[in-house]
XYZ file of C-alpha atoms in Angstrom:
364
model
C -19.243 0.258 -30.331
C -15.840 1.570 -29.269
C -16.073 4.586 -26.891
C -14.065 7.736 -28.032
C -10.962 8.405 -25.831
C -11.352 11.029 -23.265
C -8.980 14.108 -23.268
C -7.436 15.571 -20.097
C -8.003 19.209 -19.377
C -4.264 19.930 -20.325
C -4.521 18.066 -23.805
C -3.886 21.235 -25.767
C -0.825 22.053 -23.592
C 0.630 18.669 -24.332
C -0.022 18.955 -28.089
C 1.635 22.307 -28.181
C 4.718 20.735 -26.545
C 4.843 18.071 -29.313
C 3.629 15.265 -27.242
C 3.176 11.753 -28.835
C -0.131 10.378 -27.470
C -1.288 6.933 -26.628
C -4.392 5.370 -25.126
C -4.372 4.642 -21.393
C -7.514 3.410 -19.673
C -9.865 5.110 -22.078
C -7.895 8.399 -22.170
C -5.633 9.856 -24.727
C -2.492 10.789 -22.685
C 1.061 12.003 -23.546
C 3.517 9.144 -23.934
C 6.564 11.335 -24.462
C 7.475 14.867 -25.665
C 9.346 16.190 -28.658
C 12.909 17.255 -27.858
C 13.127 14.885 -24.987
C 11.926 11.371 -25.333
C 11.833 8.648 -22.669
C 15.473 8.671 -21.799
C 15.796 12.416 -21.190
C 12.493 12.473 -19.246
C 13.472 9.554 -17.113
C 16.921 11.189 -16.380
C 15.116 14.395 -15.455
C 13.165 12.735 -12.715
C 16.180 10.736 -11.369
C 18.531 13.751 -11.391
C 16.461 17.074 -11.423
C 12.647 17.401 -11.517
C 9.825 16.332 -13.941
C 6.135 16.891 -14.056
C 3.618 14.287 -15.342
C -0.057 14.906 -16.096
C -1.692 11.748 -14.623
C -5.227 13.214 -14.782
C -6.376 9.965 -16.384
C -6.309 8.455 -12.877
C -9.786 8.184 -11.284
C -11.251 10.277 -8.526
C -14.127 9.351 -6.312
C -15.497 10.685 -3.136
C -17.126 8.822 -0.248
C -18.895 11.036 2.225
C -21.322 10.719 5.070
C -21.352 9.574 8.661
C -19.089 6.637 9.079
C -17.610 6.939 5.507
C -14.115 5.966 6.575
C -15.345 2.929 8.629
C -17.327 1.901 5.650
C -14.468 2.127 3.217
C -12.323 0.112 5.721
C -14.779 -2.895 5.657
C -14.333 -2.870 1.883
C -10.735 -2.135 0.845
C -7.813 -4.256 1.879
C -5.547 -2.060 3.891
C -6.367 -0.889 7.386
C -7.579 2.704 7.062
C -7.550 3.051 10.796
C -3.744 2.939 10.685
C -3.912 6.543 9.341
C -5.479 9.688 10.543
C -6.933 12.762 8.908
C -4.347 14.356 6.526
C -2.814 10.968 5.618
C -3.111 8.901 2.522
C -2.723 4.986 2.118
C -2.083 2.571 -0.686
C -4.810 -0.011 -0.653
C -6.495 -2.760 -2.869
C -9.946 -3.403 -3.960
C -10.291 -7.251 -4.036
C -12.992 -9.527 -5.426
C -14.187 -12.631 -3.458
C -11.567 -14.824 -5.145
C -8.789 -12.542 -3.871
C -8.046 -11.169 -7.310
C -7.274 -7.416 -7.503
C -9.971 -5.288 -9.036
C -7.784 -2.275 -8.612
C -4.983 -0.787 -6.586
C -5.565 2.825 -5.414
C -4.792 5.573 -2.987
C -7.149 6.539 -0.193
C -7.009 10.094 1.174
C -8.539 10.321 4.623
C -9.798 13.868 4.966
C -12.059 13.101 7.966
C -14.082 10.224 9.462
C -16.869 11.184 7.202
C -14.867 12.034 4.046
C -12.545 9.791 2.014
C -11.225 10.668 -1.382
C -10.116 7.828 -3.651
C -7.716 7.791 -6.650
C -8.209 4.452 -8.513
C -6.721 3.599 -11.869
C -8.479 5.143 -14.922
C -9.964 2.074 -16.410
C -11.201 0.586 -13.102
C -12.836 3.751 -11.619
C -16.376 2.963 -12.591
C -16.053 -0.543 -11.267
C -14.702 0.582 -7.937
C -17.456 3.165 -7.594
C -20.057 0.481 -8.637
C -18.920 -1.920 -6.002
C -18.721 0.638 -3.288
C -22.193 2.183 -4.206
C -23.826 -1.319 -4.217
C -23.073 -1.849 -0.551
C -22.923 1.677 0.863
C -25.147 2.206 4.020
C -27.870 4.781 4.122
C -26.289 8.181 4.651
C -23.058 7.346 2.759
C -22.663 8.581 -0.739
C -20.120 7.448 -3.401
C -19.636 9.860 -6.142
C -17.487 9.483 -9.293
C -15.519 12.640 -9.810
C -13.240 11.356 -12.553
C -13.320 14.474 -14.777
C -13.672 17.149 -12.020
C -10.016 17.053 -11.003
C -6.610 16.938 -12.701
C -3.640 15.229 -11.021
C -0.067 16.620 -11.624
C 2.840 14.525 -10.398
C 6.033 16.596 -9.652
C 8.840 14.151 -9.032
C 12.561 14.337 -8.609
C 15.334 15.527 -6.211
C 14.461 19.140 -6.896
C 10.721 18.819 -6.604
C 10.490 20.344 -3.112
C 12.662 23.316 -4.131
C 10.487 23.997 -7.194
C 7.135 23.799 -5.330
C 8.434 25.891 -2.315
C 9.350 28.542 -4.830
C 5.737 28.546 -6.028
C 4.522 29.055 -2.487
C 3.197 25.490 -2.020
C 3.885 23.464 1.138
C 6.505 20.744 0.865
C 7.682 19.778 4.326
C 4.983 17.333 5.247
C 5.713 13.594 5.743
C 5.603 10.869 3.077
C 2.010 9.780 2.396
C 0.516 12.738 4.104
C -1.223 15.663 2.412
C -2.217 19.271 2.948
C -4.897 21.437 1.355
C -3.626 24.760 0.211
C -4.407 27.269 -2.510
C -2.537 28.599 -5.600
C -3.856 31.712 -7.206
C -7.130 31.420 -5.597
C -7.713 27.655 -6.425
C -7.737 24.851 -3.796
C -4.876 22.367 -4.206
C -4.280 19.081 -2.503
C -0.457 18.568 -2.157
C 0.348 14.974 -1.266
C 3.793 13.499 -0.611
C 3.240 10.540 -3.033
C 4.479 9.258 -6.337
C 5.219 6.352 -8.540
C 8.910 6.995 -9.354
C 10.984 6.118 -6.232
C 12.171 9.789 -6.008
C 11.058 12.499 -3.598
C 7.929 13.978 -5.056
C 4.469 15.292 -4.822
C 1.079 14.676 -6.463
C -1.151 17.763 -6.739
C -4.910 17.397 -7.102
C -6.489 20.504 -8.630
C -9.807 21.298 -10.285
C -9.580 20.572 -13.948
C -10.696 23.990 -15.110
C -7.754 25.550 -13.217
C -5.141 22.807 -14.019
C -3.521 24.894 -16.800
C -2.528 27.581 -14.490
C -0.631 25.270 -12.112
C 0.889 23.294 -14.971
C 2.190 26.534 -16.702
C 3.747 27.679 -13.428
C 5.448 24.298 -12.761
C 6.890 24.098 -16.316
C 8.009 27.642 -16.214
C 9.793 27.057 -12.950
C 11.923 24.412 -14.668
C 10.137 21.044 -14.458
C 10.570 18.909 -17.587
C 7.273 17.644 -18.943
C 7.335 13.884 -18.817
C 5.119 11.320 -20.466
C 3.641 7.961 -19.286
C 6.488 5.990 -21.060
C 9.054 7.441 -18.604
C 6.664 6.877 -15.684
C 6.632 3.236 -16.737
C 10.472 2.812 -16.788
C 10.732 4.696 -13.520
C 8.133 2.475 -11.742
C 9.623 -0.752 -13.146
C 13.049 0.230 -11.915
C 11.459 0.523 -8.448
C 9.586 -2.747 -8.819
C 6.248 -0.980 -8.363
C 3.247 -3.042 -9.721
C 1.021 -1.919 -12.621
C -2.551 -3.054 -12.456
C -3.424 -5.215 -15.474
C 0.122 -6.480 -15.504
C 1.626 -7.274 -12.129
C -1.728 -7.137 -10.255
C -5.072 -8.238 -11.784
C -8.104 -10.353 -11.088
C -5.951 -13.353 -11.776
C -2.941 -12.129 -9.692
C -3.604 -11.853 -6.039
C -1.724 -9.650 -3.540
C -0.078 -12.709 -1.961
C 1.314 -13.654 -5.369
C 2.443 -10.123 -6.123
C 4.106 -9.725 -2.707
C 1.756 -6.875 -1.901
C 0.547 -8.355 1.439
C 1.862 -5.245 3.121
C -1.126 -3.462 1.661
C -3.498 -5.844 3.448
C -4.784 -5.356 6.912
C -4.513 -8.985 7.930
C -6.003 -8.393 11.436
C -9.027 -6.619 10.200
C -12.228 -8.636 10.770
C -13.629 -7.784 7.332
C -12.688 -6.614 3.862
C -13.483 -7.815 0.406
C -11.680 -11.055 -0.561
C -10.500 -11.633 3.077
C -11.229 -15.340 3.118
C -9.511 -16.008 -0.130
C -6.273 -14.159 0.558
C -6.032 -15.381 4.109
C -6.389 -19.033 2.926
C -3.801 -18.446 0.162
C -1.369 -16.774 2.607
C -1.750 -19.809 4.952
C -1.387 -22.430 2.227
C 1.415 -20.557 0.400
C 0.928 -19.144 -3.144
C 1.514 -21.354 -6.192
C 3.547 -18.488 -7.850
C 5.205 -15.336 -6.686
C 6.421 -12.124 -8.275
C 10.115 -11.891 -8.694
C 12.656 -9.472 -10.154
C 14.772 -10.434 -13.159
C 17.964 -8.755 -14.329
C 19.358 -9.418 -17.774
C 22.834 -11.066 -18.043
C 23.173 -10.372 -21.772
C 21.807 -7.617 -24.117
C 18.300 -8.976 -24.031
C 15.406 -6.685 -23.089
C 12.547 -8.506 -21.241
C 9.055 -7.825 -22.317
C 5.611 -8.698 -20.899
C 4.448 -12.299 -21.568
C 7.872 -13.668 -22.212
C 8.255 -17.236 -20.850
C 10.585 -17.818 -18.020
C 12.624 -21.143 -18.378
C 14.746 -23.172 -15.977
C 18.083 -24.760 -16.740
C 16.346 -27.737 -18.368
C 14.306 -25.460 -20.667
C 10.989 -26.027 -18.898
C 8.538 -23.164 -18.447
C 8.408 -21.983 -14.774
C 6.883 -18.456 -15.165
C 6.032 -15.477 -17.269
C 7.180 -11.831 -17.395
C 4.518 -9.393 -16.282
C 6.432 -6.190 -16.900
C 9.766 -5.809 -18.687
C 11.847 -2.854 -19.982
C 15.339 -1.456 -20.427
C 16.467 0.350 -17.382
C 17.769 3.821 -18.404
C 19.438 4.131 -15.074
C 21.173 0.771 -14.921
C 21.592 0.234 -18.676
C 20.378 -3.225 -18.512
C 17.221 -5.134 -19.153
C 14.937 -5.601 -16.038
C 11.606 -7.374 -15.410
C 8.987 -8.479 -12.932
C 7.825 -12.033 -13.466
C 5.528 -14.562 -11.886
C 7.488 -17.674 -11.096
C 6.048 -21.013 -9.841
C 7.086 -21.624 -6.322
C 7.380 -25.340 -7.050
C 10.419 -24.430 -9.287
C 12.471 -23.681 -6.035
C 13.940 -20.620 -7.614
C 15.737 -18.227 -5.095
C 17.450 -14.922 -5.291
C 20.746 -15.072 -7.179
C 19.635 -18.097 -9.411
C 20.205 -17.880 -13.024
C 17.194 -18.713 -15.267
C 16.511 -17.691 -18.894
C 13.783 -16.037 -21.147
C 12.436 -17.322 -24.273
C 12.981 -14.523 -26.790
C 11.429 -15.830 -30.079
C 12.955 -19.181 -29.650
C 16.399 -17.893 -28.348
C 17.419 -18.166 -24.733
C 18.259 -14.988 -23.033
C 20.002 -15.314 -19.629
C 18.633 -13.492 -16.594
C 19.198 -13.509 -12.821
C 16.615 -13.661 -10.180
C 16.856 -10.450 -8.022
C 14.907 -8.680 -5.288
C 13.422 -5.244 -6.507
C 14.014 -2.402 -6.509
C 16.521 -2.402 -9.295
C 17.477 1.170 -8.357
C 17.783 2.529 -4.776
C 14.677 4.519 -3.788
C 15.165 8.111 -2.692
C 11.906 8.388 -0.942
C 12.253 9.209 2.723
């Protein structure tokens, strides 16, 4: 039996703005808004400031003596590289080296770690952590207790400062403050390649902060623009560019692995794959004609033989060209600058192999 879609706390705010909704990880979320659409929303983030409701993202709390040390034995990145008040991108791997999920870990203290997984994977991440948590360490799913608002764009700091929120902390660090009596976690993170912040606020008070941000001039942006923005940056999306079948070595996400750590889930598998060399790797593709790459399109070499598959593809609103991420067989010997082709319903569309990002990042 199909489970009904969950609604974020701000659902009625989005409906009032004329949002077009779509399903994301079991949630009904705004895809785009009336009077704007993907292109205007994308441009707002690149040129001014936009706000996304990404409350479908999961939330989980790991607490108790040694909580951070416990999490560090499970997730891929080295949590000891950061201190209290910092956040870290990390991976939850299975024994085969496949990616169960990619997530952000907020280190509040040695005994308090807050996790933000992807919506569809939250329950599984919590289940895996709970199954091996030592006595005295609790793992609690807080998926619906908090909303997450992403304020992104060159003017994001100016806007939040005007609302009295802190903005001068470093990238991948966070501070706990309050807005009209409600605790808010302000983190210098984002998924757009622009200067920005992600705000974690209790769901029951999310409307107050959302209204203030929109009234201050941020354009409401849907998840369609979030996807074109992240693709321009070459950021992976779980389920497409990372998955149980796509390892961090293949996805060039080895920077999110603490290779010197003595233990983490999937360590033996990814260490062996790194030593042997992956059979395929994630590459960027840039269209040389008017074609727009789409997920699952076949990548062909000059002889017409299949050498890979597109994992994410879209039209770049900034570059005005088709762009893609694709897994390409290492045996094909393809290197940056080479021309290959996509099979578009039987027609060859020329693309060039490039190194992401497709647009320069403004994150400092």
